[in-house]
PDB file of C-alpha atoms in Angstrom:
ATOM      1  CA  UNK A   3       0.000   0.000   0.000  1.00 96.00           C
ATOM      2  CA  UNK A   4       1.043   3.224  -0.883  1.00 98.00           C
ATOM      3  CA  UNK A   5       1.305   5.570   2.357  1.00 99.00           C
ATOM      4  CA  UNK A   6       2.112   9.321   2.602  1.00 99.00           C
ATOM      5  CA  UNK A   7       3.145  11.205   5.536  1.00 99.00           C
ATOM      6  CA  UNK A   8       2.895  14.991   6.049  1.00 99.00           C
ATOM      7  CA  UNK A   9       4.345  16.541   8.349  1.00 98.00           C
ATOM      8  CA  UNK A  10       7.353  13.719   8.529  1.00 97.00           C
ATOM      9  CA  UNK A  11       9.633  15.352  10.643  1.00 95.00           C
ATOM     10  CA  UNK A  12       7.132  16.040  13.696  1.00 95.00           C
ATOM     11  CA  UNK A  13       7.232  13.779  16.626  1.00 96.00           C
ATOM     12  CA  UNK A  14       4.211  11.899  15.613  1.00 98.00           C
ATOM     13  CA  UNK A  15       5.184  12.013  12.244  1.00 98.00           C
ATOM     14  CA  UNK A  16       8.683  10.186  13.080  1.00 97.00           C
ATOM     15  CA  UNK A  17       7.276   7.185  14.358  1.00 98.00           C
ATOM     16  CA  UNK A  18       4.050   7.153  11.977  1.00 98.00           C
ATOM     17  CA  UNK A  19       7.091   7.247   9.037  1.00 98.00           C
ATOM     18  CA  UNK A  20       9.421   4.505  11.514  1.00 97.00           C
ATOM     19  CA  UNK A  21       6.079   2.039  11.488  1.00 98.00           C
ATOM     20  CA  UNK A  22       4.964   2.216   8.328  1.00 98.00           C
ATOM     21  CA  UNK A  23       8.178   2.000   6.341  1.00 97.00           C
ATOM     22  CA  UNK A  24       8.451  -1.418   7.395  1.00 95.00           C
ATOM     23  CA  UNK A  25       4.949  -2.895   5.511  1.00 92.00           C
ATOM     24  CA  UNK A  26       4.171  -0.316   2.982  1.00 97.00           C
ATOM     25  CA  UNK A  27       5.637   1.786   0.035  1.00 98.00           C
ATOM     26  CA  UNK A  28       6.201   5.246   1.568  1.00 98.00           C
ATOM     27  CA  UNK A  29       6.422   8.969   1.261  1.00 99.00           C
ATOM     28  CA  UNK A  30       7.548  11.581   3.741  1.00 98.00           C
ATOM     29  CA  UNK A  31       6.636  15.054   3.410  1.00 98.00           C
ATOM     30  CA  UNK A  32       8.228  17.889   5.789  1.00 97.00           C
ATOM     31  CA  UNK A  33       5.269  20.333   6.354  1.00 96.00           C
ATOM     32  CA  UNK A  34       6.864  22.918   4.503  1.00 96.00           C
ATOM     33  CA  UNK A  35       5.616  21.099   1.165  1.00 96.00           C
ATOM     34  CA  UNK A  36       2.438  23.140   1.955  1.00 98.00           C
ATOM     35  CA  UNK A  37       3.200  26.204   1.341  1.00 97.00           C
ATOM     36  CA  UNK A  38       3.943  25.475  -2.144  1.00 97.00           C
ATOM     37  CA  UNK A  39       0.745  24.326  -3.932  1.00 97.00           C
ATOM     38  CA  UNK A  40       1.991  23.671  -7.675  1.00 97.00           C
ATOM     39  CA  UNK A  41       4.594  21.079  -5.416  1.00 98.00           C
ATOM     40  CA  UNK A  42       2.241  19.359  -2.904  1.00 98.00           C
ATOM     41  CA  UNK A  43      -0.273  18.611  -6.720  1.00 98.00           C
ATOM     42  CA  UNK A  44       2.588  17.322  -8.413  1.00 98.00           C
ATOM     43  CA  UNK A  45       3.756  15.210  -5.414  1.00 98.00           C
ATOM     44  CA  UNK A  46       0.524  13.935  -4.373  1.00 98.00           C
ATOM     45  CA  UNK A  47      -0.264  12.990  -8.184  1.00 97.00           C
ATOM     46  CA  UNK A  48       3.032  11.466  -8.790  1.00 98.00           C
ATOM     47  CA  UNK A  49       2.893   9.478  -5.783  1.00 98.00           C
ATOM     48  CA  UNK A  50      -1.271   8.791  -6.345  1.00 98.00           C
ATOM     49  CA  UNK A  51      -1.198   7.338  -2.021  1.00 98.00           C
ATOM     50  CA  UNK A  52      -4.248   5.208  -1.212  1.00 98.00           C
ATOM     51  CA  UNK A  53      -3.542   6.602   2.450  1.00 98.00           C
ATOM     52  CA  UNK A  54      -2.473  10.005   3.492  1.00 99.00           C
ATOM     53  CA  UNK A  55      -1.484  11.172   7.736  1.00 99.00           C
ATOM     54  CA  UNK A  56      -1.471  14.419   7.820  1.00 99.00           C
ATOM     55  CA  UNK A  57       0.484  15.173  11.033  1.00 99.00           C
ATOM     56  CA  UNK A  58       1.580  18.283  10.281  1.00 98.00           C
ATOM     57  CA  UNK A  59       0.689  21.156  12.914  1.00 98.00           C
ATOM     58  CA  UNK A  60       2.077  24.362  14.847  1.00 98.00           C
ATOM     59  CA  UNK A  61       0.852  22.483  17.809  1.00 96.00           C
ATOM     60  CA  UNK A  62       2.194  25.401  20.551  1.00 95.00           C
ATOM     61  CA  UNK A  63      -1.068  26.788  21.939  1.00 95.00           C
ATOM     62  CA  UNK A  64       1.423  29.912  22.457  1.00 94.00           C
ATOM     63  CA  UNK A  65       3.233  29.867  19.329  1.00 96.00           C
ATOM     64  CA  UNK A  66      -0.366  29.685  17.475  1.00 97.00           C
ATOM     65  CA  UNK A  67      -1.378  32.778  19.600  1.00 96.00           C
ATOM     66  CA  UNK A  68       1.486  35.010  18.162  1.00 96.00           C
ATOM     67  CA  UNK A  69       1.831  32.985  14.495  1.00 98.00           C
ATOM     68  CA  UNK A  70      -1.579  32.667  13.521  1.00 98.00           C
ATOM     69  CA  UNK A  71      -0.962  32.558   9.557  1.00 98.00           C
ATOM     70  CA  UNK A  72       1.487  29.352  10.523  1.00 98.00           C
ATOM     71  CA  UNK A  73      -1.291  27.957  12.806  1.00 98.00           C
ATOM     72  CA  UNK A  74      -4.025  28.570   9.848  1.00 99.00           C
ATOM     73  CA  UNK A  75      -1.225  26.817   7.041  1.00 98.00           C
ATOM     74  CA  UNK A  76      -0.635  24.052   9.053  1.00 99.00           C
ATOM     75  CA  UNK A  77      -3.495  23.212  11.411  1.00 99.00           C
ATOM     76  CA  UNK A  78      -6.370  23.584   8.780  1.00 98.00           C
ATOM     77  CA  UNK A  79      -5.490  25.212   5.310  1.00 99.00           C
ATOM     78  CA  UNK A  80      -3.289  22.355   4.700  1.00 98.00           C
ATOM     79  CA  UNK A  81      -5.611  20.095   5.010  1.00 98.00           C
ATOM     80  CA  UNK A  82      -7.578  21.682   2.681  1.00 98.00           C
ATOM     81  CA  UNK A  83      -4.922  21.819   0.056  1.00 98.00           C
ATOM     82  CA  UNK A  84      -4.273  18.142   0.653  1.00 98.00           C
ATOM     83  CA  UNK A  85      -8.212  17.299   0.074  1.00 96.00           C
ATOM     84  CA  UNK A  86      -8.549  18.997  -2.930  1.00 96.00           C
ATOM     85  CA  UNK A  87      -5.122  17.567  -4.444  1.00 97.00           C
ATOM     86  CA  UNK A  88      -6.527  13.563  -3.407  1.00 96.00           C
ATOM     87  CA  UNK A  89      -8.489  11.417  -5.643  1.00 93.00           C
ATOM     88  CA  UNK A  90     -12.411  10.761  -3.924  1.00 90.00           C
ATOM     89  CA  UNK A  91     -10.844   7.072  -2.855  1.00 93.00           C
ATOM     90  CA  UNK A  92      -7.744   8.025  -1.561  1.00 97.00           C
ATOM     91  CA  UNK A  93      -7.773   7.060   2.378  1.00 98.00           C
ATOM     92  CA  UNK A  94      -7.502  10.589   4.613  1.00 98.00           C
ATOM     93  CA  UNK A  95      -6.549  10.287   8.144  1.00 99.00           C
ATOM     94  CA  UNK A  96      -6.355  13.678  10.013  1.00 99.00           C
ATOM     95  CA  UNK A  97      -5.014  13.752  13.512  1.00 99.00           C
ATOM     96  CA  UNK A  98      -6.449  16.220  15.846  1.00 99.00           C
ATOM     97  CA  UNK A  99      -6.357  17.573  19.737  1.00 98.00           C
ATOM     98  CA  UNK A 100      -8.191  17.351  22.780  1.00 97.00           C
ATOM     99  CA  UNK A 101      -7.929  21.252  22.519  1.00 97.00           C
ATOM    100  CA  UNK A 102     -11.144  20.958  20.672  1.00 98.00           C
ATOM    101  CA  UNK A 103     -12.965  20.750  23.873  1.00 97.00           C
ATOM    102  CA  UNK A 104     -12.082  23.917  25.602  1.00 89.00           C
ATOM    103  CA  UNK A 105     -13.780  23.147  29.535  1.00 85.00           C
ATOM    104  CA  UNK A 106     -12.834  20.639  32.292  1.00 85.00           C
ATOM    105  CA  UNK A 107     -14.511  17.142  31.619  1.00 91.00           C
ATOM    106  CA  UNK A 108     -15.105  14.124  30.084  1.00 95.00           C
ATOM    107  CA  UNK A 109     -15.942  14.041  26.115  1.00 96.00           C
ATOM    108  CA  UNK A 110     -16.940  11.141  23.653  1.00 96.00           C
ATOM    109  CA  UNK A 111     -17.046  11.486  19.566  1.00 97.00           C
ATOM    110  CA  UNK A 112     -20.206  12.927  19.672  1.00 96.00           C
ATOM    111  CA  UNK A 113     -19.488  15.945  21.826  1.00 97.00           C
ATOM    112  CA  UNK A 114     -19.516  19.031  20.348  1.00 96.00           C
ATOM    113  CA  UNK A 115     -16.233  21.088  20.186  1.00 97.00           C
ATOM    114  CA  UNK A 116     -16.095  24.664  21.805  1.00 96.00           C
ATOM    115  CA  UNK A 117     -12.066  25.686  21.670  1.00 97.00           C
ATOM    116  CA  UNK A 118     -11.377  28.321  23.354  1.00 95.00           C
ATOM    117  CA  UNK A 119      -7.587  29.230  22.463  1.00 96.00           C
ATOM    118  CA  UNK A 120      -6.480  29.424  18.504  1.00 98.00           C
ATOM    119  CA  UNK A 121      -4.993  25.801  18.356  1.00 98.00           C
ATOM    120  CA  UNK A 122      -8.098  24.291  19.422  1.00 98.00           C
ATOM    121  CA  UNK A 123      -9.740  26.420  16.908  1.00 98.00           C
ATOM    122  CA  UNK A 124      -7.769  25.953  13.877  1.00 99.00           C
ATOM    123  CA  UNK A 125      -7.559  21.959  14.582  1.00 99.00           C
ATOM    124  CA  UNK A 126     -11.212  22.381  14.535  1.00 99.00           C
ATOM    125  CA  UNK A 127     -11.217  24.117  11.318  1.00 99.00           C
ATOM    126  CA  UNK A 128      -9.030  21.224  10.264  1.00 99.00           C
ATOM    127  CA  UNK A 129     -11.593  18.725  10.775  1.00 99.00           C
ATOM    128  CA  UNK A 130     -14.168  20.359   9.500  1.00 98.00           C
ATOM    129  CA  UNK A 131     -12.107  20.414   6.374  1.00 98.00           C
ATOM    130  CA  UNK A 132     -11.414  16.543   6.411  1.00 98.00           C
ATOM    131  CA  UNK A 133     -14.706  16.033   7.156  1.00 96.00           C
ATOM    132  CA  UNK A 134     -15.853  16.775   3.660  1.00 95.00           C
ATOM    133  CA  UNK A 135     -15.062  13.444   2.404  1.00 92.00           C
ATOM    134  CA  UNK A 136     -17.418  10.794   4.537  1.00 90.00           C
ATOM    135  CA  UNK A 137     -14.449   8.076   4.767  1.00 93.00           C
ATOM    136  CA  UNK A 138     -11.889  10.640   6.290  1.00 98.00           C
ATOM    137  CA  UNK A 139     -11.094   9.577   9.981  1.00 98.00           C
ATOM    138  CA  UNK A 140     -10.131  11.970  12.464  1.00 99.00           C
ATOM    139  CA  UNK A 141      -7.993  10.731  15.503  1.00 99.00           C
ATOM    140  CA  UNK A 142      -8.202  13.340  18.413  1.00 99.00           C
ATOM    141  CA  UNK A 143      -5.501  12.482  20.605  1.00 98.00           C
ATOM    142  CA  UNK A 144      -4.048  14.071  23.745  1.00 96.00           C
ATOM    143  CA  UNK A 145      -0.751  15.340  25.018  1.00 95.00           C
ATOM    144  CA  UNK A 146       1.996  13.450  23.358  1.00 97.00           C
ATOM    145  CA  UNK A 147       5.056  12.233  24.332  1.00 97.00           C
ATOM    146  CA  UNK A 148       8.681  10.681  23.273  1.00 96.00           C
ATOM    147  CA  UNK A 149      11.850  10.067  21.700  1.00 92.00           C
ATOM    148  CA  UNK A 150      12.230  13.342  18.976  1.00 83.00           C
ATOM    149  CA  UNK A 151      15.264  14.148  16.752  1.00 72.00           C
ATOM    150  CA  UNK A 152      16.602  16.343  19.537  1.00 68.00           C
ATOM    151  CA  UNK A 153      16.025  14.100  22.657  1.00 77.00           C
ATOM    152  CA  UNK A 154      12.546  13.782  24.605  1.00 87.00           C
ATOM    153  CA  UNK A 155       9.527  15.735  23.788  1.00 91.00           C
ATOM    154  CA  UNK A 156       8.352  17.400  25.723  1.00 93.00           C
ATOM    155  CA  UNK A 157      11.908  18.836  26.600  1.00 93.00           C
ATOM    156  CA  UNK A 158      11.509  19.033  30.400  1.00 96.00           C
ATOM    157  CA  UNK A 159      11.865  14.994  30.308  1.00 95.00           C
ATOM    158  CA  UNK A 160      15.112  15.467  28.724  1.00 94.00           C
ATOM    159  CA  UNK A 161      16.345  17.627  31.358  1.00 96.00           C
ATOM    160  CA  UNK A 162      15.533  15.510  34.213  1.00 96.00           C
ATOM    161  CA  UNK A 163      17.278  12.560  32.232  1.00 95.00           C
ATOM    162  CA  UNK A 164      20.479  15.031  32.124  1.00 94.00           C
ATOM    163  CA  UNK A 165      20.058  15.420  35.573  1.00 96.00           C
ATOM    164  CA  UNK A 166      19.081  19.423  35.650  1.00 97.00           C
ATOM    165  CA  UNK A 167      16.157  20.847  37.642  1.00 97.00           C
ATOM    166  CA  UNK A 168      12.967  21.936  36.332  1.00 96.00           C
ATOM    167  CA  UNK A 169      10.216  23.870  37.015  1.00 96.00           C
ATOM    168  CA  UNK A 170       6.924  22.917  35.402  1.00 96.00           C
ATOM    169  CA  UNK A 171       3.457  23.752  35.887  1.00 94.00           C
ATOM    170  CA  UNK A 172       1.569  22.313  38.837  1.00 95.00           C
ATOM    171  CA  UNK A 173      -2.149  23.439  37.496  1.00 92.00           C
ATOM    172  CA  UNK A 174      -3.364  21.886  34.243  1.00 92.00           C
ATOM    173  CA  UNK A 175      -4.377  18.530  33.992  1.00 95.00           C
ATOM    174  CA  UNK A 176      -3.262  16.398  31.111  1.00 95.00           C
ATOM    175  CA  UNK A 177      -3.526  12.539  29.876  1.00 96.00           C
ATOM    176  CA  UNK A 178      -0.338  11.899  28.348  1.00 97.00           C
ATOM    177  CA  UNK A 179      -0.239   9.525  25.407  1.00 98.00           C
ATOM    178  CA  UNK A 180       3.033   7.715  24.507  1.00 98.00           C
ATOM    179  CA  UNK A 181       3.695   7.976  21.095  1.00 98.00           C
ATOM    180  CA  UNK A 182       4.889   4.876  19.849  1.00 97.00           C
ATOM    181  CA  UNK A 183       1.223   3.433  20.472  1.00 98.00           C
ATOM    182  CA  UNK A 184      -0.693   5.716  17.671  1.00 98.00           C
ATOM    183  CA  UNK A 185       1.016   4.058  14.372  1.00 98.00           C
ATOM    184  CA  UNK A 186       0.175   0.480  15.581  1.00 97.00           C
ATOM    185  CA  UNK A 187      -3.371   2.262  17.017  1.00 97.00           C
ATOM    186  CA  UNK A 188      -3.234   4.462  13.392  1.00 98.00           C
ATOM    187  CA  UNK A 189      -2.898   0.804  11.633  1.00 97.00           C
ATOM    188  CA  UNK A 190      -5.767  -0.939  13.344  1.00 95.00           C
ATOM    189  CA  UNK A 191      -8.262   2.181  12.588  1.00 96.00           C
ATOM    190  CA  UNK A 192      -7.433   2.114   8.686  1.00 96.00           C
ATOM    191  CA  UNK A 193     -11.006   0.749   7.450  1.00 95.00           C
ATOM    192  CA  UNK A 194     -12.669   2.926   9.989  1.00 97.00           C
ATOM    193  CA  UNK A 195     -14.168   6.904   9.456  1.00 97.00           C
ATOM    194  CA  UNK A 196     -15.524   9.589  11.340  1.00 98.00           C
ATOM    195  CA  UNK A 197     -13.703  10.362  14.697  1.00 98.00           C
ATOM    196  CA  UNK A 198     -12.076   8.003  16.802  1.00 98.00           C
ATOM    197  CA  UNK A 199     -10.477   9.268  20.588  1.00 98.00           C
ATOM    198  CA  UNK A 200      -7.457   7.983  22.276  1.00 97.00           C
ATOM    199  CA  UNK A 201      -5.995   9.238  25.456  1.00 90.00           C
ATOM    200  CA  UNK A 202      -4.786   7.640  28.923  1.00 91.00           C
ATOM    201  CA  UNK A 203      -6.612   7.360  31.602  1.00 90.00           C
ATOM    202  CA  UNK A 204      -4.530   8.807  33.669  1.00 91.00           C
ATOM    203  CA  UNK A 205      -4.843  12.799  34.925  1.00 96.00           C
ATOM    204  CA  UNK A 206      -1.442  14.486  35.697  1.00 97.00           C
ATOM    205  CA  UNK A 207       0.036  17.618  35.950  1.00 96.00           C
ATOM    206  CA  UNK A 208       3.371  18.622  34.509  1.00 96.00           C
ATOM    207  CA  UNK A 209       4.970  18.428  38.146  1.00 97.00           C
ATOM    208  CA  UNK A 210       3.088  15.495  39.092  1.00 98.00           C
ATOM    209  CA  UNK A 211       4.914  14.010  35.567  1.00 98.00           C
ATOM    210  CA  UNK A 212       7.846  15.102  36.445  1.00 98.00           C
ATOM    211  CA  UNK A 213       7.819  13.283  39.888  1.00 98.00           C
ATOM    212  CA  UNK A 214       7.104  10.440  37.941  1.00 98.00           C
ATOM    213  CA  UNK A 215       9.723  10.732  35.079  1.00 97.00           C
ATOM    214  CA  UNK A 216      12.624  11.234  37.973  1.00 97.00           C
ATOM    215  CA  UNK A 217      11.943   8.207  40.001  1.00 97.00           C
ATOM    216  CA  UNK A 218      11.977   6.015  37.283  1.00 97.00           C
ATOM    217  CA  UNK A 219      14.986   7.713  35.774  1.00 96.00           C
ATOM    218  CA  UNK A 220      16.762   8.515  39.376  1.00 96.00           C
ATOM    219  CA  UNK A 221      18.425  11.984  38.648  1.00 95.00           C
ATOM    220  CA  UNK A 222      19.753  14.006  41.164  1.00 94.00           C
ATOM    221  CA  UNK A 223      16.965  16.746  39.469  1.00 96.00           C
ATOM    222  CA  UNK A 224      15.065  19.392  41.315  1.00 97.00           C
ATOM    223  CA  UNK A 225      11.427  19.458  40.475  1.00 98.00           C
ATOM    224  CA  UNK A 226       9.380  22.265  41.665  1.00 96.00           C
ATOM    225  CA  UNK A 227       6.068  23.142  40.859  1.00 96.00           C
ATOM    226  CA  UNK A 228       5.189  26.952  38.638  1.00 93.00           C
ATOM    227  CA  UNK A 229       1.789  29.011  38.536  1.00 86.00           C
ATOM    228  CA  UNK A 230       2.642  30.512  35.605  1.00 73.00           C
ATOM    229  CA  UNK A 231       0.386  32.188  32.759  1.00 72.00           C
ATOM    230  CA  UNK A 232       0.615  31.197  29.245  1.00 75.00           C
ATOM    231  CA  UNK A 233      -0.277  33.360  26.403  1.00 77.00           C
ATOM    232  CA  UNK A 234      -3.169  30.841  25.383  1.00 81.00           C
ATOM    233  CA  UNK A 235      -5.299  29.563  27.752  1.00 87.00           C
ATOM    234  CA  UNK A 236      -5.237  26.262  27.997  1.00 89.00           C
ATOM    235  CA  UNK A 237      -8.226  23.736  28.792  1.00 87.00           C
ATOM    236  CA  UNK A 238      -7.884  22.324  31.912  1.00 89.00           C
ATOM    237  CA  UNK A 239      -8.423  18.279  32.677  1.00 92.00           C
ATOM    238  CA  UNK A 240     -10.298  17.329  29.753  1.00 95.00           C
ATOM    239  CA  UNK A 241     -10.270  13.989  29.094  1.00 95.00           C
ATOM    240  CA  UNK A 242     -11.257  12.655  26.114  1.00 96.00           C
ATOM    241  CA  UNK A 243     -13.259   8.901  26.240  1.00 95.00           C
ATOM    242  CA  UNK A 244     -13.025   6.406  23.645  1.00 94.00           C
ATOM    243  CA  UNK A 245     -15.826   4.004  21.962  1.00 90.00           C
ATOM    244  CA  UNK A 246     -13.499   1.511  21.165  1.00 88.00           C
ATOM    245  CA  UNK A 247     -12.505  -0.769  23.583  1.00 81.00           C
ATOM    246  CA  UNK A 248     -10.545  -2.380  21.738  1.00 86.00           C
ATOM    247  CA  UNK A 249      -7.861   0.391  22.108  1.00 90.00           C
ATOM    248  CA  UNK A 250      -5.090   0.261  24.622  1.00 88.00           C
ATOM    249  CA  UNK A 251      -2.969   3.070  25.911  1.00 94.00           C
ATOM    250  CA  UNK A 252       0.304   2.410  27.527  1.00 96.00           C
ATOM    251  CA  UNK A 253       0.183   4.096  31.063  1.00 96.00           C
ATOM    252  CA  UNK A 254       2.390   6.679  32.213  1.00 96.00           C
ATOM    253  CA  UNK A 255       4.664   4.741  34.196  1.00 97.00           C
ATOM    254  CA  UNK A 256       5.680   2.004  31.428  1.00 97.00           C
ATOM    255  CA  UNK A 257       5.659   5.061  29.243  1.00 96.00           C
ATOM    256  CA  UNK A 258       8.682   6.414  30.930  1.00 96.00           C
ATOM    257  CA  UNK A 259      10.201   3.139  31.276  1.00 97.00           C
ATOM    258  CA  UNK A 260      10.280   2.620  27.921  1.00 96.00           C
ATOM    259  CA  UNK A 261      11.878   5.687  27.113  1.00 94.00           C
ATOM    260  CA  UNK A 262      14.613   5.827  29.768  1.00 94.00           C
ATOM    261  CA  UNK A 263      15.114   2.032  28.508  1.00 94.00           C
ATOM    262  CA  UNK A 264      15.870   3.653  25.297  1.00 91.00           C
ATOM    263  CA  UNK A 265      17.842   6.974  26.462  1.00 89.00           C
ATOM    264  CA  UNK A 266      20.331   4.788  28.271  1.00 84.00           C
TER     265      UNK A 266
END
């Protein structure tokens, strides 16, 4: 099968490419391909994919704040581009956030989004724009995390591998998903459509993370906890719940083991 990645270079994109090398025929796009229409046509027609992840975002809630023409060419024009460049069977698999939802609690598929920072709203736009073809599926997924070209993402894991202290926030509540479970999750969801959730079920703060991250990596690190303001404002513990129970998120804990396993 004939796969195409865009947005290659991006942590999920790096181990969608990794997985899907092995089985199929594939293409990796950097993100910057979209910005050049007359390229991402010819590219798309010369490669004619059956399946296209688009992984590409600004995914910053800050950065989107302050680079809003970036957020709008990556989180939803893009996708846009991409649609109108595919034939009607090609395969479109969008991945979005749990930024859609912009209030604390618990949402299924069928909620209705209400973002209220521009990342949640121009992944929103994004879907709305995959949505026009009936067999696109949309994976919303939560905060990710994991081995990137430049060490751990997010970066505060890296620095309590290298033993420094950090200070991370002690407020928001996330569900951190461990990357290298949404190709092989990606893979089992490629005859499905519509929108499919996946997120841990487990509720952490940055700090509380941290903790986590240092006793299973024993560094001499300082964690302390900051009350700090972003420029976006960030939903706070919203968890997104699945239909399929068939999916399985790795937790936290072997989450970090893994990745210390593979730092060392």
């Amino acid at each position: 099968m004939r796969v195409m990645v865009i947005g290659s270079t991006g942590l999920l994109g790096q181990y969608l490419c990794k997985h899907f090398s092995t089985k199929h025929e594939l293409m990796e796009l950097h993100r910057t391909v979209l910005k050049d229409d007359d390229k991402l046509k010819a590219l798309i027609n010369n490669f004619n994919p059956e399946v296209v992840l688009y992984s590409a975002a600004l995914a910053d809630p800050d950065l989107c704040e302050i680079m809003k023409e970036k957020a709008d060419l990556y989180n939803w024009m893009g996708v846009k581009k991409v649609y109108e460049c595919l034939r009607e069977e090609t395969k479109l698999i969008f991945f979005s956030t749990n930024y859609v939802f912009g209030k604390a609690g618990e949402y299924d598929e069928n909620a209705h989004p209400n973002p209220i920072n521009y990342y949640g709203i121009t992944k929103y736009c994004g879907e709305l724009e995959a949505m026009k073809n009936e067999e696109t599926l949309i994976i919303r997924l939560s905060k990710l995390y994991g081995l990137f070209s430049i060490g751990v993402n997010p970066r505060f894991l890296f620095d309590i591998f290298l033993s420094r202290d950090v200070g991370v926030d002690n407020v928001l509540i996330r569900y951190p998903l461990f990357t290298e479970d949404i190709p092989k999750i990606t893979d089992m969801l490629l005859d499905r459509e519509g929108i499919i959730h996946v997120c841990n079920d487990k509720g952490v703060t940055k700090y509380q993370w941290a903790l986590i991250a240092k006793e299973i990596m024993d560094t001499n690190s300082k964690i302390y906890p900051t009350y700090e303001e972003s420029k976006a404002k960030r939903p706070n513990n919203v968890k997104l719940v699945s239909s399929e129970s068939d999916i399985r998120a790795t937790s936290l804990e072997k989450g970090m083991e893994a990745i210390y396993g593979q730092l060392s």
